[in-house]
Short mmCIF file of C-alpha atoms in Angstrom, two decimals:
data_model
loop_
_atom_site.label_atom_id
_atom_site.label_comp_id
_atom_site.label_asym_id
_atom_site.label_seq_id
_atom_site.Cartn_x
_atom_site.Cartn_y
_atom_site.Cartn_z
CA UNK F 1 -5.05 -13.89 -9.02
CA UNK F 2 -5.33 -17.12 -7.04
CA UNK F 3 -6.76 -17.07 -3.52
CA UNK F 4 -3.41 -18.19 -2.08
CA UNK F 5 -1.76 -14.96 -3.27
CA UNK F 6 -4.52 -12.60 -2.22
CA UNK F 7 -4.34 -10.53 0.98
CA UNK F 8 -6.86 -12.06 3.38
CA UNK F 9 -8.73 -9.27 5.23
CA UNK F 10 -11.03 -9.34 8.25
CA UNK F 11 -13.24 -6.30 8.91
CA UNK F 12 -14.19 -5.54 12.52
CA UNK F 13 -16.77 -2.77 12.94
CA UNK F 14 -20.03 -2.48 14.84
CA UNK F 15 -21.71 -0.54 12.01
CA UNK F 16 -23.15 -2.83 9.36
CA UNK F 17 -23.11 -0.03 6.78
CA UNK F 18 -19.33 0.34 7.18
CA UNK F 19 -18.80 -3.42 6.93
CA UNK F 20 -21.09 -3.65 3.89
CA UNK F 21 -19.34 -0.77 2.13
CA UNK F 22 -15.87 -2.18 2.72
CA UNK F 23 -17.08 -5.65 1.77
CA UNK F 24 -18.53 -4.48 -1.56
CA UNK F 25 -15.35 -2.56 -2.28
CA UNK F 26 -13.10 -5.55 -1.53
CA UNK F 27 -15.07 -8.00 -3.65
CA UNK F 28 -14.03 -6.02 -6.73
CA UNK F 29 -10.28 -6.33 -5.99
CA UNK F 30 -7.96 -8.89 -7.54
CA UNK F 31 -5.31 -8.86 -4.83
CA UNK F 32 -7.52 -8.91 -1.72
CA UNK F 33 -10.06 -11.30 -0.31
CA UNK F 34 -12.56 -10.42 2.41
CA UNK F 35 -12.57 -13.56 4.55
CA UNK F 36 -14.89 -12.42 7.31
CA UNK F 37 -16.52 -9.74 9.40
CA UNK F 38 -16.98 -9.15 13.12
CA UNK F 39 -19.15 -6.63 14.93
CA UNK F 40 -17.11 -6.20 18.13
CA UNK F 41 -13.72 -6.98 19.65
CA UNK F 42 -14.81 -10.21 21.35
CA UNK F 43 -16.12 -11.57 18.06
CA UNK F 44 -12.89 -10.40 16.38
CA UNK F 45 -10.81 -12.56 18.75
CA UNK F 46 -12.83 -15.61 17.73
CA UNK F 47 -12.75 -14.82 13.99
CA UNK F 48 -9.00 -14.15 13.92
CA UNK F 49 -8.40 -17.54 15.53
CA UNK F 50 -10.68 -19.30 13.06
CA UNK F 51 -9.87 -17.45 9.85
CA UNK F 52 -6.24 -16.34 10.31
CA UNK F 53 -6.42 -13.13 8.28
CA UNK F 54 -3.35 -11.41 6.87
CA UNK F 55 -4.68 -7.96 7.85
CA UNK F 56 -7.40 -6.87 10.28
CA UNK F 57 -9.24 -3.56 9.87
CA UNK F 58 -10.22 -2.84 13.49
CA UNK F 59 -12.76 -0.21 14.55
CA UNK F 60 -11.91 1.43 17.87
CA UNK F 61 -15.22 2.29 19.48
CA UNK F 62 -17.38 -0.86 19.71
CA UNK F 63 -19.68 -2.51 22.26
CA UNK F 64 -18.66 -5.53 24.37
CA UNK F 65 -14.94 -5.08 23.69
CA UNK F 66 -13.38 -2.07 21.99
CA UNK F 67 -10.68 -2.20 19.35
CA UNK F 68 -7.89 -1.13 21.71
CA UNK F 69 -8.47 -4.09 24.04
CA UNK F 70 -9.02 -6.55 21.19
CA UNK F 71 -5.78 -5.39 19.54
CA UNK F 72 -3.82 -5.82 22.78
CA UNK F 73 -5.17 -9.33 23.31
CA UNK F 74 -4.58 -10.39 19.70
CA UNK F 75 -0.99 -9.18 19.79
CA UNK F 76 -0.31 -10.85 23.14
CA UNK F 77 -1.37 -14.14 21.52
CA UNK F 78 0.47 -13.50 18.25
CA UNK F 79 2.86 -10.57 17.93
CA UNK F 80 2.78 -10.97 14.15
CA UNK F 81 -0.85 -9.90 13.71
CA UNK F 82 -1.22 -6.98 11.32
CA UNK F 83 -3.91 -4.62 12.57
CA UNK F 84 -5.00 -1.29 11.13
CA UNK F 85 -7.12 0.93 13.36
CA UNK F 86 -10.22 2.23 11.63
CA UNK F 87 -11.98 5.17 13.23
CA UNK F 88 -14.22 8.17 12.69
CA UNK F 89 -12.03 10.05 15.17
CA UNK F 90 -8.46 11.32 15.06
CA UNK F 91 -8.33 12.42 18.68
CA UNK F 92 -4.84 12.19 20.16
CA UNK F 93 -5.80 9.78 22.94
CA UNK F 94 -7.42 7.32 20.50
CA UNK F 95 -4.48 7.44 18.12
CA UNK F 96 -2.00 6.90 20.95
CA UNK F 97 -4.08 4.12 22.56
CA UNK F 98 -4.30 2.15 19.32
CA UNK F 99 -0.65 2.61 18.41
CA UNK F 100 0.46 1.68 21.93
CA UNK F 101 -1.73 -1.42 21.76
CA UNK F 102 0.25 -2.48 18.69
CA UNK F 103 -1.78 -1.39 15.66
CA UNK F 104 0.46 -0.99 12.62
CA UNK F 105 -1.72 1.59 10.97
CA UNK F 106 -4.43 4.17 11.55
CA UNK F 107 -7.11 5.11 9.02
CA UNK F 108 -10.04 7.45 9.30
CA UNK F 109 -13.32 6.05 8.02
CA UNK F 110 -13.59 8.90 5.52
CA UNK F 111 -10.37 7.73 3.79
CA UNK F 112 -10.68 7.31 0.05
CA UNK F 113 -10.45 3.90 -1.61
CA UNK F 114 -6.86 4.36 -2.74
CA UNK F 115 -5.72 5.20 0.79
CA UNK F 116 -7.47 2.12 2.21
CA UNK F 117 -5.76 -0.07 -0.41
CA UNK F 118 -2.38 1.55 0.26
CA UNK F 119 -2.78 1.02 4.01
CA UNK F 120 -3.69 -2.67 3.66
CA UNK F 121 -0.88 -3.37 1.19
CA UNK F 122 1.70 -1.46 3.25
CA UNK F 123 0.82 -3.21 6.51
CA UNK F 124 0.64 -6.58 4.76
CA UNK F 125 4.22 -6.03 3.59
CA UNK F 126 5.31 -5.37 7.21
CA UNK F 127 5.22 -1.59 7.01
CA UNK F 128 3.30 0.94 9.07
CA UNK F 129 0.65 3.21 7.61
CA UNK F 130 -0.88 6.35 9.06
CA UNK F 131 -3.43 8.39 7.14
CA UNK F 132 -2.51 11.95 6.25
CA UNK F 133 -4.42 13.53 9.14
CA UNK F 134 -2.99 11.07 11.65
CA UNK F 135 0.55 11.68 10.39
CA UNK F 136 0.07 15.41 10.96
CA UNK F 137 -1.39 14.74 14.41
CA UNK F 138 1.55 12.47 15.34
CA UNK F 139 4.05 15.09 14.17
CA UNK F 140 2.30 17.71 16.29
CA UNK F 141 2.38 15.42 19.31
CA UNK F 142 6.12 14.87 18.87
CA UNK F 143 6.73 18.61 18.59
CA UNK F 144 4.76 19.18 21.81
CA UNK F 145 6.58 16.40 23.66
CA UNK F 146 9.27 16.89 26.25
CA UNK F 147 11.88 15.39 23.96
CA UNK F 148 14.91 17.66 23.81
CA UNK F 149 17.74 16.31 21.63
CA UNK F 150 20.16 18.82 23.23
CA UNK F 151 19.60 17.56 26.79
CA UNK F 152 22.49 15.15 27.37
CA UNK F 153 21.82 14.71 31.12
CA UNK F 154 19.11 12.08 30.94
CA UNK F 155 17.74 9.80 28.26
CA UNK F 156 14.55 10.85 26.53
CA UNK F 157 11.45 9.01 27.68
CA UNK F 158 9.04 7.85 25.00
#
């Protein structure tokens, strides 16, 4: 497949082992091209501007600038950026923070290769992707919310 048709991916993670693993994995794919890496959110801002990736895999917990702040800034500059949160944690506050910042997907770092590929391809095609555990967590959060479809007196707040 020619480079012009490949999904251009930027990996942002402060752990070199994670970046190396994802990099090695991506080099074997026909439809994706790893175009760069960044080790924190501040570096991600620079790399996105320079490299213009199709999809960004963004770690959440990083030094200098975390993934939540970097995602917010990137999307303020360009609402079309396609960012997938990448984390070791599926804690509710982290999931909500990343999704509220504009991430279009959420993956746990222990996701298998097929799930990573599915997430990148789905987000690239303008969809949203949430890993299985995150989907269950989001459903639980909705169930626990104050949303009551039978309450006609006031609009539901989301």
